[in-house]
Coordinates of C-alpha atoms and ligand atoms in Angstrom, one line a residue:
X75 CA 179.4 76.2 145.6
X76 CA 176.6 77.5 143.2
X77 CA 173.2 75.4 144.6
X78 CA 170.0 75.0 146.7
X79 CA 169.2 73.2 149.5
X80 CA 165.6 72.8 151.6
X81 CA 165.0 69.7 154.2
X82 CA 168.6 68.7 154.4
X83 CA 168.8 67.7 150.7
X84 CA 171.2 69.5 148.3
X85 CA 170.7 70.2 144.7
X86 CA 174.1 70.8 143.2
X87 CA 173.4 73.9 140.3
X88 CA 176.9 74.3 139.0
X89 CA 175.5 73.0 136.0
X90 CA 171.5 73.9 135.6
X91 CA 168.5 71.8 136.3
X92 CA 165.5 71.1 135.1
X93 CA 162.3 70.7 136.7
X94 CA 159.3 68.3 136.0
X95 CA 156.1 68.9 135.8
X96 CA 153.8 66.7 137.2
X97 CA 149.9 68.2 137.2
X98 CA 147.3 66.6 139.5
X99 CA 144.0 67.2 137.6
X100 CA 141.2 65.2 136.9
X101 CA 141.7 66.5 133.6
X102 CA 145.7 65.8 132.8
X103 CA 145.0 61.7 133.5
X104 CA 142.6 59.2 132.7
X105 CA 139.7 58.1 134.6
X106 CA 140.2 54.6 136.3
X107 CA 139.4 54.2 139.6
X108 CA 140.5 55.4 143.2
X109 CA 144.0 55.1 142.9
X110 CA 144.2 55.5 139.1
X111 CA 145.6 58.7 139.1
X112 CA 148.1 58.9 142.2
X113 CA 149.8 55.8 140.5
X114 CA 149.4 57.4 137.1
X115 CA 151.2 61.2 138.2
X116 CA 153.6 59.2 140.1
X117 CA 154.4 57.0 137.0
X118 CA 154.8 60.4 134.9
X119 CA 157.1 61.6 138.0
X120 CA 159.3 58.5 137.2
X121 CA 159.4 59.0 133.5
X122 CA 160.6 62.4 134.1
X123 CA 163.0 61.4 137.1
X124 CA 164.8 59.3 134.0
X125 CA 164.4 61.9 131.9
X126 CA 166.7 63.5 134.1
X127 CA 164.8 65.9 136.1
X128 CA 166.2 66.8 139.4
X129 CA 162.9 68.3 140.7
X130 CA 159.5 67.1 140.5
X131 CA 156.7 69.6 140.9
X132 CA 153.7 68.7 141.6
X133 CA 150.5 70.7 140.9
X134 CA 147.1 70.1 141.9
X135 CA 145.8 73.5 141.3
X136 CA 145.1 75.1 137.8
X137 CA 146.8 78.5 137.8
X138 CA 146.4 78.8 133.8
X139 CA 145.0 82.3 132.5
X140 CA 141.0 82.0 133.5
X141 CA 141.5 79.1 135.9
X142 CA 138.4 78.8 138.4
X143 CA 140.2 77.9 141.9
X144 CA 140.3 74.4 143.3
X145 CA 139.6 73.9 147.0
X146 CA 141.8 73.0 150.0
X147 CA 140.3 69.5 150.2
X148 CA 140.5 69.1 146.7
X149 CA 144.2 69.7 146.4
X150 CA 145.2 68.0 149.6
X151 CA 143.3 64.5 147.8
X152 CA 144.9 65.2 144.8
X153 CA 148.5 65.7 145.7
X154 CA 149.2 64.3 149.0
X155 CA 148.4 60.9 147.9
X156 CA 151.4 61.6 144.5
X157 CA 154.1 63.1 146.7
X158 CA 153.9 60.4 149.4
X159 CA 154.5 58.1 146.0
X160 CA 157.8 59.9 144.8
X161 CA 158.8 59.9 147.9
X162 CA 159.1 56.4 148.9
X163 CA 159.6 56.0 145.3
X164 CA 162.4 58.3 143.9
X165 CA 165.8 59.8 145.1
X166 CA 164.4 63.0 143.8
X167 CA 163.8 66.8 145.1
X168 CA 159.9 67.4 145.5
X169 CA 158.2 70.4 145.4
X170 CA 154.9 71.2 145.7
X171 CA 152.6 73.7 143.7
X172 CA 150.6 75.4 146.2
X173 CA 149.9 78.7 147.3
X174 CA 147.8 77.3 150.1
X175 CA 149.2 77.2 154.3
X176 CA 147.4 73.7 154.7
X177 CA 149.1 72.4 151.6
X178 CA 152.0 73.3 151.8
X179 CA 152.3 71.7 155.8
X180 CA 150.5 68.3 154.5
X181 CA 153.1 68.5 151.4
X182 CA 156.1 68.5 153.6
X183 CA 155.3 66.3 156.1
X184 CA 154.3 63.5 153.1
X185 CA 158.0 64.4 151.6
X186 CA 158.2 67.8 150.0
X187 CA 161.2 69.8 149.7
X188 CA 160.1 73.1 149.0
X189 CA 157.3 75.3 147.6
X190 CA 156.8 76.4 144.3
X191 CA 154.3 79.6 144.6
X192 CA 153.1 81.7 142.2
X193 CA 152.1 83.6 145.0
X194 CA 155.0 84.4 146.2
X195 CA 154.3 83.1 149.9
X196 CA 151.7 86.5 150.1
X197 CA 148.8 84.4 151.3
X198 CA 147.9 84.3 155.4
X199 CA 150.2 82.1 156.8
X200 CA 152.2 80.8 153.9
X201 CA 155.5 82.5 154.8
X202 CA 155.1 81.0 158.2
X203 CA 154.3 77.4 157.0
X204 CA 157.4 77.1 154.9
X205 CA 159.6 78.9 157.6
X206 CA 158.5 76.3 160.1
X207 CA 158.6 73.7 158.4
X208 CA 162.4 73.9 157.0
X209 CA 161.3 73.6 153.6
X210 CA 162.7 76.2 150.8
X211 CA 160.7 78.1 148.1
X212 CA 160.4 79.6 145.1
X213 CA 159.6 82.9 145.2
X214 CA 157.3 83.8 141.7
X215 CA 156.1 87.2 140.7
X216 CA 152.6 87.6 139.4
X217 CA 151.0 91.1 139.1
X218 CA 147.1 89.9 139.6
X219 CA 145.7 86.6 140.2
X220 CA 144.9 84.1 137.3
X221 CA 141.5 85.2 136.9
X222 CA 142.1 87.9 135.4
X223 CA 145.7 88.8 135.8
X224 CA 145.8 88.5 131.7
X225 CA 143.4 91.7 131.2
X226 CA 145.4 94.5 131.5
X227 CA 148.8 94.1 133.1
X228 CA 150.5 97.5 133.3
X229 CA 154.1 98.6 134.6
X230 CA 156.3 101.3 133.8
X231 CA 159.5 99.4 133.9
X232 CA 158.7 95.6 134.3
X233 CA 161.9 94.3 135.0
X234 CA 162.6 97.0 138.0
X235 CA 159.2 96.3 139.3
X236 CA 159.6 92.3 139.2
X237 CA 163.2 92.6 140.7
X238 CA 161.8 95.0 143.4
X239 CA 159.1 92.2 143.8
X240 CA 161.4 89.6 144.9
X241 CA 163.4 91.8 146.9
X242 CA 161.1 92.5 149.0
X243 CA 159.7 88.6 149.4
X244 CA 163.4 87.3 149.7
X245 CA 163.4 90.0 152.8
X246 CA 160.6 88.8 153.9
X247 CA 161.9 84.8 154.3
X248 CA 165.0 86.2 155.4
X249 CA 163.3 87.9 158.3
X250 CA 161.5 85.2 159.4
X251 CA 164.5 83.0 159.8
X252 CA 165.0 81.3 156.3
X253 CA 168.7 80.5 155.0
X254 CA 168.9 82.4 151.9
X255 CA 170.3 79.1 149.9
X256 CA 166.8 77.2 150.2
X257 CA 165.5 80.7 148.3
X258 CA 165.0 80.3 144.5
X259 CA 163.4 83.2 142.5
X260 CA 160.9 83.4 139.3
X261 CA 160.0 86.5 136.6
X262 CA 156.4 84.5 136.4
X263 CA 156.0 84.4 132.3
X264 CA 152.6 84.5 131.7
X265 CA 151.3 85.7 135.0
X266 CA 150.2 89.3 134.1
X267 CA 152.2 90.0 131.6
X268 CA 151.8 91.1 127.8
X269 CA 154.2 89.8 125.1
X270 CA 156.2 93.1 125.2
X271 CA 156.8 92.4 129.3
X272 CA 157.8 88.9 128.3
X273 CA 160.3 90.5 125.9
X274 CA 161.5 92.7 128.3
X275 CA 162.1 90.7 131.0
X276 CA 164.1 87.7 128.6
X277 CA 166.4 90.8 126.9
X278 CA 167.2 92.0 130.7
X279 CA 167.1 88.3 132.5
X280 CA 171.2 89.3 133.4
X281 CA 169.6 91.8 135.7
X282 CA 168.4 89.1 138.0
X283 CA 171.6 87.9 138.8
X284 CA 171.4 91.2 141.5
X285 CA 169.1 89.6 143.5
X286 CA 171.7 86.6 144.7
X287 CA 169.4 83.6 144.6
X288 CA 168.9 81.1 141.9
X289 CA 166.8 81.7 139.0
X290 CA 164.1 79.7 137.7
X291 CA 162.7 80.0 134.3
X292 CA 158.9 78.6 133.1
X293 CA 158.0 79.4 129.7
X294 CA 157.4 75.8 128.7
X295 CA 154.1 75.5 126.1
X296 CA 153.2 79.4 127.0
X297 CA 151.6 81.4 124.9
X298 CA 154.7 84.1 123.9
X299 CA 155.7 80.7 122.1
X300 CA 152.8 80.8 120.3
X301 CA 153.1 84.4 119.6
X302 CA 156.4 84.1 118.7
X303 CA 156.1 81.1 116.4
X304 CA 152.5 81.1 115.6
X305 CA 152.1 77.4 116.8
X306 CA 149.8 76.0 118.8
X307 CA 150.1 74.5 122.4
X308 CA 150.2 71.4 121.3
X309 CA 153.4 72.6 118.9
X310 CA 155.7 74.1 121.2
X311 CA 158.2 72.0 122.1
X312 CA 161.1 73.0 119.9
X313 CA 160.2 76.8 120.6
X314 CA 160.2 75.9 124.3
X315 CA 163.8 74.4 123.8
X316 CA 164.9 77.4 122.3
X317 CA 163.8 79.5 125.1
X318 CA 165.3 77.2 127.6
X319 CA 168.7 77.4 126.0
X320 CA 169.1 81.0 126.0
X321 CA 167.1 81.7 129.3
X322 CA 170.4 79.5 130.8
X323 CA 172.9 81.4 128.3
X324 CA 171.7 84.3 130.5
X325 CA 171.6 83.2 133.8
X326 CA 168.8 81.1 134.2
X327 CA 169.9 78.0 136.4
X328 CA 166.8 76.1 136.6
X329 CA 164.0 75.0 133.9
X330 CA 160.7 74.2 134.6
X331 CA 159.0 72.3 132.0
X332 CA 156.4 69.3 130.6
X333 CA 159.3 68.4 128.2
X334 CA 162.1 67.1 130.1
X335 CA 164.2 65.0 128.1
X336 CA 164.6 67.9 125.1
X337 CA 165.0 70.6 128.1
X338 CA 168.2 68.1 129.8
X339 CA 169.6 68.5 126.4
X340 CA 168.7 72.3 125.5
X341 CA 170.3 73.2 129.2
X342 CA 173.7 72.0 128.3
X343 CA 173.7 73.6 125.4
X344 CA 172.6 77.1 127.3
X345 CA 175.1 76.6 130.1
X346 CA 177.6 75.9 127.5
X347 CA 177.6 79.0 125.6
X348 CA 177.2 81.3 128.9
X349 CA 180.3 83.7 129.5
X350 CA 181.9 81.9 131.9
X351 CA 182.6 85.7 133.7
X352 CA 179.2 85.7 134.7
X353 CA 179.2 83.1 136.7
Ligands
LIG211 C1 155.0 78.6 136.4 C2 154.8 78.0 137.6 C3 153.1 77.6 136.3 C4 156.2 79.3 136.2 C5 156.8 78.7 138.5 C6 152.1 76.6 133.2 C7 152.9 76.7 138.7 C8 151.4 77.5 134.1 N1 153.9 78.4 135.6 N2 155.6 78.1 138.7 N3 153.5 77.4 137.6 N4 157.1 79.3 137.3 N5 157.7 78.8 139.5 O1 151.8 76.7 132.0 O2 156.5 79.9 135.2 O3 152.9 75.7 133.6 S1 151.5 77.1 135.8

């Protein structure tokens, strides 16, 4: 059966899921005291738990085109306190945003399932910390890192190079011991990538099918939208349904997005006009 599974919990994907997103920053909720915003990203998680997201992923460092870093420290008091939350909380999957060995132990231990990295579990002592620790991961390409990954991002052939990527990272959990069902993989739009790699990668998206592991999709709010539409980030929601829909119509068979309720919706209609051949 077509799913995923990290810490002993099972996320059916015989029909496609959607991921929340749930962003610890200073910034994302209002000021009110010590535990203000722990209460207010857990009471987003819940909205989008309704919304029918069957992930939560929680992010308490910026990885946004220019983004300055954000300690260890900083992230652990920002998300720690939100996952223990959904945890006790919701009957959800968790995963954690982090790209960080420390994080990502502290995550799981306060109730994460797996790792979301736009790393691709390439920092010291990542791969080890989520092999450990029985959690599962998804696996994102980015050529660069976010501080300047948007300045000149070059392939030859961006879709062989991103597959090759993930390859070689799905190896590299493999080796250490990972079952390749708690494996999920990512192209990374918008991590080092112009609008004619974006392009590229959503006309050939099929292609990842090779690579045996479910796909995950993040284009929600991005600027290709923008590009695409001319709207602003604040006017991107129906473009990001659009997307959604026909990232699942080829393949895709999980969305991460701010906009869960119209992404529920836009999935079904994606899963329901893929050829059923392709599985
Ligand atoms: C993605 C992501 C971001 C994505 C995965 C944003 C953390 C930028 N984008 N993780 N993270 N895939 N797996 O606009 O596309 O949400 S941050």
């Amino acid at each position: 059966m077509m799913g995923f599974t990290a810490r002993g919990r099972w996320l059916d994907l015989t029909t496609p899921a959607v991921m929340g997103i749930v962003n610890v920053t200073p910034d994302s909720f209002s000021d009110g005291g010590l535990f203000a915003l722990p209460d207010q990203a857990a009471a987003h998680a819940r909205q989008l738990f309704e919304q029918g997201a069957a992930i939560i992923d929680v992010g308490g460092e910026s990885t946004r085109p220019h983004a300055t870093p954000v300690s260890v420290d900083e992230q652990l008091s920002r998300v720690i306190p939100v996952i223990e939350r959904i945890h006790q909380q919701l009957d959800v999957m968790i995963s954690i945003d982090t790209s960080e060995p420390l994080v990502i132990e502290a995550a799981v231990r306060a109730g994460a399932h797996l790792v979301n990295d736009v790393r691709g579990l390439r920092r010291p002592g990542a791969l080890e910390a989520v092999a450990f620790s029985g959690a599962g991961v998804c696996l994102m390409h980015m050529q660069g890192e976010p501080d300047s990954m948007q300045q000149n991002p070059t392939y030859v052939d961006v879709v062989g190079e991103v597959i090759d990527y993930l390859a070689g990272r799905i190896e590299a959990c493999l080796a250490l011991g990972m079952d390749r069902k708690s494996l999920m993989i990512d192209p990374g739009f918008g991590f080092g990538k112009t609008l004619t790699h974006h392009e590229q990668l959503f006309y050939r998206l099929g292609e990842f099918a090779t690579l045996d592991c479910p796909l995950l999709v993040g284009v929600s709010r991005k600027s290709m939208l923008g590009a695409w539409t001319g709207r602003p980030v604040t006017q991107r929601l129906y473009p990001g349904v659009a997307a959604a829909a026909i990232a699942v119509s080829r393949g895709a068979k999980i969305i991460r997005t701010h906009d869960v309720a119209a992404t529920v919706d836009a999935v079904r209609v994606g899963a329901a006009l893929r050829d059923p051949l392709e599985g």
